[in-house]
XYZ file of C-alpha atoms in Angstrom:
295
model
C -127.196 -135.012 -63.437
C -129.909 -136.373 -65.265
C -129.890 -139.746 -63.789
C -130.173 -138.292 -60.216
C -133.223 -136.061 -61.175
C -134.809 -139.311 -62.985
C -134.136 -141.158 -59.484
C -135.785 -138.247 -57.369
C -138.861 -138.076 -59.901
C -139.120 -141.814 -59.645
C -138.902 -142.114 -55.622
C -141.470 -139.081 -55.473
C -143.992 -141.113 -57.351
C -143.081 -144.434 -55.319
C -144.352 -142.812 -52.045
C -147.816 -142.150 -53.359
C -150.640 -144.652 -52.093
C -149.357 -147.551 -50.067
C -145.615 -146.728 -51.018
C -143.388 -150.131 -51.064
C -146.755 -151.981 -50.165
C -148.726 -151.117 -53.125
C -150.347 -153.730 -55.584
C -148.406 -154.552 -58.454
C -145.281 -152.979 -57.349
C -143.306 -154.110 -60.325
C -145.375 -151.901 -62.608
C -144.602 -148.841 -60.156
C -140.952 -149.003 -60.170
C -139.244 -146.937 -62.851
C -135.788 -147.661 -64.675
C -133.714 -145.370 -62.262
C -135.183 -147.114 -59.070
C -134.642 -150.547 -60.861
C -130.891 -149.748 -61.119
C -130.352 -148.154 -57.849
C -132.067 -151.379 -56.231
C -130.450 -153.905 -58.524
C -133.955 -155.084 -59.632
C -133.771 -157.294 -62.788
C -136.348 -157.206 -65.559
C -137.465 -160.734 -64.863
C -138.070 -160.124 -61.150
C -141.790 -160.717 -59.882
C -143.616 -158.766 -57.406
C -142.254 -160.489 -54.525
C -138.582 -160.126 -55.374
C -139.191 -156.722 -56.430
C -140.711 -155.729 -52.974
C -137.899 -157.379 -51.068
C -134.914 -155.809 -53.232
C -136.765 -152.141 -53.133
C -137.452 -152.508 -49.210
C -133.936 -153.730 -48.285
C -132.261 -150.850 -50.359
C -134.522 -147.989 -49.148
C -134.150 -149.259 -45.737
C -130.282 -149.368 -46.045
C -130.066 -146.008 -47.654
C -132.520 -144.255 -45.089
C -130.311 -145.545 -42.340
C -127.392 -143.317 -43.868
C -129.459 -140.338 -43.712
C -129.045 -137.670 -40.922
C -131.388 -138.577 -37.878
C -133.849 -135.955 -38.345
C -134.684 -137.077 -41.826
C -135.047 -140.910 -41.044
C -138.476 -140.649 -39.668
C -139.929 -138.737 -42.688
C -138.227 -141.108 -45.236
C -139.615 -144.120 -43.448
C -143.075 -142.678 -43.393
C -142.897 -141.576 -47.131
C -142.440 -144.964 -48.441
C -144.741 -146.678 -45.923
C -141.659 -148.493 -44.065
C -142.514 -147.142 -40.754
C -144.963 -150.004 -38.961
C -146.144 -147.444 -36.399
C -147.697 -145.129 -39.204
C -148.795 -147.768 -41.709
C -151.539 -146.278 -43.658
C -153.056 -146.492 -47.113
C -152.396 -142.931 -48.307
C -149.142 -140.791 -48.262
C -151.060 -137.896 -46.991
C -152.363 -139.811 -44.019
C -148.912 -140.938 -43.097
C -147.655 -137.428 -43.196
C -150.603 -136.421 -40.707
C -149.750 -139.174 -38.355
C -146.041 -138.876 -38.184
C -146.636 -134.823 -37.947
C -148.805 -135.318 -34.742
C -146.153 -137.678 -33.398
C -143.359 -135.283 -33.836
C -145.566 -132.522 -32.876
C -144.557 -130.698 -36.147
C -146.875 -129.318 -38.935
C -147.403 -131.340 -41.880
C -145.491 -128.732 -44.093
C -142.387 -129.430 -41.918
C -142.883 -133.265 -42.486
C -143.146 -132.734 -46.218
C -140.128 -130.514 -46.505
C -138.114 -133.291 -44.668
C -139.531 -135.965 -47.091
C -138.407 -133.798 -50.032
C -134.847 -133.260 -48.502
C -134.623 -136.892 -47.639
C -135.705 -138.031 -51.403
C -133.000 -135.923 -52.638
C -130.341 -137.355 -50.237
C -131.363 -140.938 -50.868
C -130.699 -140.237 -54.727
C -127.239 -138.885 -53.819
C -126.585 -141.745 -51.659
C -127.745 -144.533 -54.295
C -125.389 -142.813 -56.489
C -122.242 -142.942 -54.308
C -122.886 -146.563 -52.923
C -124.391 -147.962 -56.253
C -120.879 -148.094 -57.761
C -119.633 -150.343 -54.409
C -122.617 -152.779 -55.136
C -120.928 -156.365 -55.238
C -124.294 -158.209 -56.810
C -124.878 -160.850 -54.098
C -127.218 -161.356 -51.001
C -126.859 -163.860 -48.037
C -129.277 -166.598 -47.989
C -128.331 -167.884 -44.685
C -125.675 -167.052 -42.145
C -124.851 -169.063 -38.969
C -122.527 -167.838 -36.397
C -121.619 -170.003 -33.467
C -119.881 -168.291 -30.394
C -118.053 -170.422 -28.013
C -117.272 -168.782 -24.578
C -116.571 -171.747 -22.652
C -112.942 -172.008 -23.650
C -109.803 -170.135 -22.733
C -109.830 -167.994 -25.825
C -113.769 -167.242 -27.280
C -114.107 -168.779 -30.566
C -116.419 -167.441 -33.561
C -117.430 -169.720 -36.273
C -119.108 -167.679 -39.194
C -120.741 -170.026 -42.053
C -122.400 -168.222 -44.698
C -124.299 -169.057 -47.975
C -124.577 -166.418 -50.449
C -126.453 -166.125 -53.939
C -124.938 -164.407 -56.549
C -126.986 -161.581 -58.264
C -124.679 -160.990 -61.063
C -122.700 -163.190 -63.616
C -118.945 -163.505 -62.896
C -119.069 -162.784 -59.095
C -115.611 -163.051 -57.930
C -115.145 -161.839 -54.187
C -117.171 -160.996 -51.302
C -116.954 -157.894 -48.758
C -117.738 -158.930 -45.610
C -117.812 -157.405 -42.098
C -115.850 -159.238 -39.099
C -117.941 -160.171 -36.264
C -115.036 -158.922 -33.868
C -111.878 -156.593 -34.668
C -109.787 -158.319 -37.163
C -106.860 -156.528 -35.679
C -107.173 -158.359 -32.447
C -107.932 -161.638 -34.092
C -106.605 -164.854 -35.439
C -108.580 -165.582 -38.572
C -108.612 -168.784 -40.554
C -110.768 -169.339 -43.780
C -112.093 -172.872 -43.571
C -113.399 -172.922 -47.059
C -114.896 -171.178 -49.722
C -112.258 -168.559 -50.484
C -108.891 -166.537 -49.829
C -108.747 -163.875 -47.501
C -107.981 -160.303 -47.746
C -108.198 -158.067 -44.941
C -109.555 -154.583 -45.329
C -110.459 -151.407 -43.386
C -112.953 -152.797 -40.697
C -113.870 -156.031 -42.456
C -112.308 -158.511 -45.045
C -112.585 -159.700 -48.534
C -112.937 -163.273 -49.867
C -111.562 -163.880 -53.272
C -113.749 -166.727 -54.547
C -111.934 -169.888 -55.952
C -113.792 -169.409 -59.200
C -116.440 -166.898 -60.593
C -119.974 -167.426 -59.707
C -122.831 -167.145 -61.964
C -126.018 -165.299 -61.437
C -128.365 -166.990 -58.975
C -125.469 -169.595 -58.062
C -125.160 -170.338 -54.518
C -121.776 -170.494 -52.676
C -120.597 -171.497 -49.357
C -117.982 -169.961 -47.198
C -117.112 -170.491 -43.626
C -114.419 -168.246 -41.345
C -113.184 -168.812 -37.856
C -112.142 -165.987 -35.518
C -110.207 -166.143 -32.222
C -109.004 -163.340 -30.271
C -105.452 -163.054 -30.009
C -105.623 -162.763 -26.274
C -108.350 -163.792 -23.501
C -110.698 -160.952 -23.956
C -114.212 -160.528 -22.607
C -116.992 -160.553 -25.390
C -120.228 -159.198 -24.431
C -122.117 -159.117 -27.548
C -122.330 -160.640 -31.011
C -124.096 -158.479 -33.498
C -124.930 -158.718 -37.201
C -125.278 -155.456 -39.239
C -125.893 -156.502 -42.588
C -124.805 -154.039 -45.698
C -127.002 -156.444 -47.867
C -130.158 -158.368 -47.643
C -130.139 -161.211 -45.333
C -132.732 -164.206 -45.527
C -131.898 -165.952 -42.477
C -129.371 -165.408 -39.559
C -129.031 -168.025 -36.957
C -127.006 -167.444 -33.670
C -125.681 -169.740 -31.126
C -123.785 -168.885 -28.102
C -122.248 -171.221 -25.365
C -121.329 -169.964 -21.933
C -119.203 -171.142 -19.209
C -120.929 -173.460 -17.070
C -118.571 -172.876 -14.124
C -120.270 -169.611 -13.308
C -123.876 -168.180 -13.121
C -125.185 -167.683 -16.425
C -125.466 -164.158 -17.540
C -128.707 -162.054 -18.685
C -128.845 -162.322 -22.255
C -130.983 -159.987 -24.537
C -131.727 -160.691 -28.021
C -131.677 -157.715 -30.772
C -133.973 -158.069 -33.371
C -133.341 -154.852 -35.829
C -132.004 -152.447 -33.125
C -130.915 -149.045 -34.637
C -127.219 -149.229 -35.388
C -126.423 -145.807 -33.763
C -126.747 -147.598 -29.872
C -127.682 -151.112 -30.105
C -126.277 -152.235 -26.995
C -128.977 -150.421 -24.871
C -131.884 -152.630 -26.707
C -133.257 -155.968 -26.682
C -135.627 -158.404 -25.269
C -134.551 -160.974 -22.701
C -133.741 -164.520 -24.057
C -133.551 -167.428 -21.362
C -130.212 -169.467 -21.228
C -130.961 -173.275 -21.349
C -129.368 -176.010 -19.045
C -126.383 -176.617 -21.295
C -125.396 -172.965 -20.938
C -126.499 -172.124 -24.413
C -128.853 -169.544 -26.403
C -130.164 -170.122 -29.982
C -131.901 -167.083 -31.625
C -133.213 -167.102 -35.071
C -133.711 -163.993 -37.435
C -135.488 -163.822 -40.911
C -135.514 -161.154 -43.628
C -132.860 -158.816 -42.098
C -132.906 -155.212 -42.837
C -129.605 -153.758 -44.142
C -128.414 -151.162 -41.404
C -130.071 -152.330 -38.379
C -128.380 -154.786 -35.654
C -129.267 -158.217 -35.014
C -127.914 -160.639 -32.621
C -127.469 -160.872 -28.709
C -125.707 -158.983 -25.605
C -125.222 -160.258 -22.141
C -124.450 -159.018 -18.896
C -122.761 -161.272 -16.185
C -123.965 -161.122 -12.724
C -121.862 -159.107 -10.478
């Protein structure tokens, strides 16, 4: 209970001024927030701000829909209400939502309490690693689609022994093969890779997994919704050349509730391929591509 109250108090302090964009951010982060965001004592301001932003955004995406805008504004994570003072941000979002400022402040307080609860629940599941680079290649010009996922991770703790990952296509309908980097253990909605040897803190480790649908099914999208910070995501999709190319939309941080109605049109080149790159992915948001074939 004391840990929850400490985290609530520190989060309320953090929302003051410029929030996560405040100067000397490493001095404004208390021990409870450091623990919740896996911020190490030796982390500099860049690392502190990156971990803080990623973790808060991940937790905010798990809040009830009516509390998310208030929480994003509170910590200055809303790009449409980026103001130097907390009071200014509250006033901006109140006008946008057509609510009075007291309602927004009340929602912020509710959000902060729930964020502290979520941090306590999910903190025990933290595995202590992040993705430095993720490359996914999708081949749709074959009898059965094929997805190759190559990932480089960086351990954020000593003795890392496994990675919990989300499959890009349903595992129950797919053939899965680990090409290198670990031993596959299927789990509910994803899979775990048991590493061949413990990985030390800040050490890198590479893995590659190939997915093939067990039947010739039509793929209409490939999305990455990271649970952890991801520094770079490269996606390539190769379409069939014996038919008119589809209309492709790239998704760059779409809300996870309904991402398949979002995106910006992405041209298909003369080889029937697209290549899109994403940087500094926010946990909980959707990145990737969707496509619509001509009727």
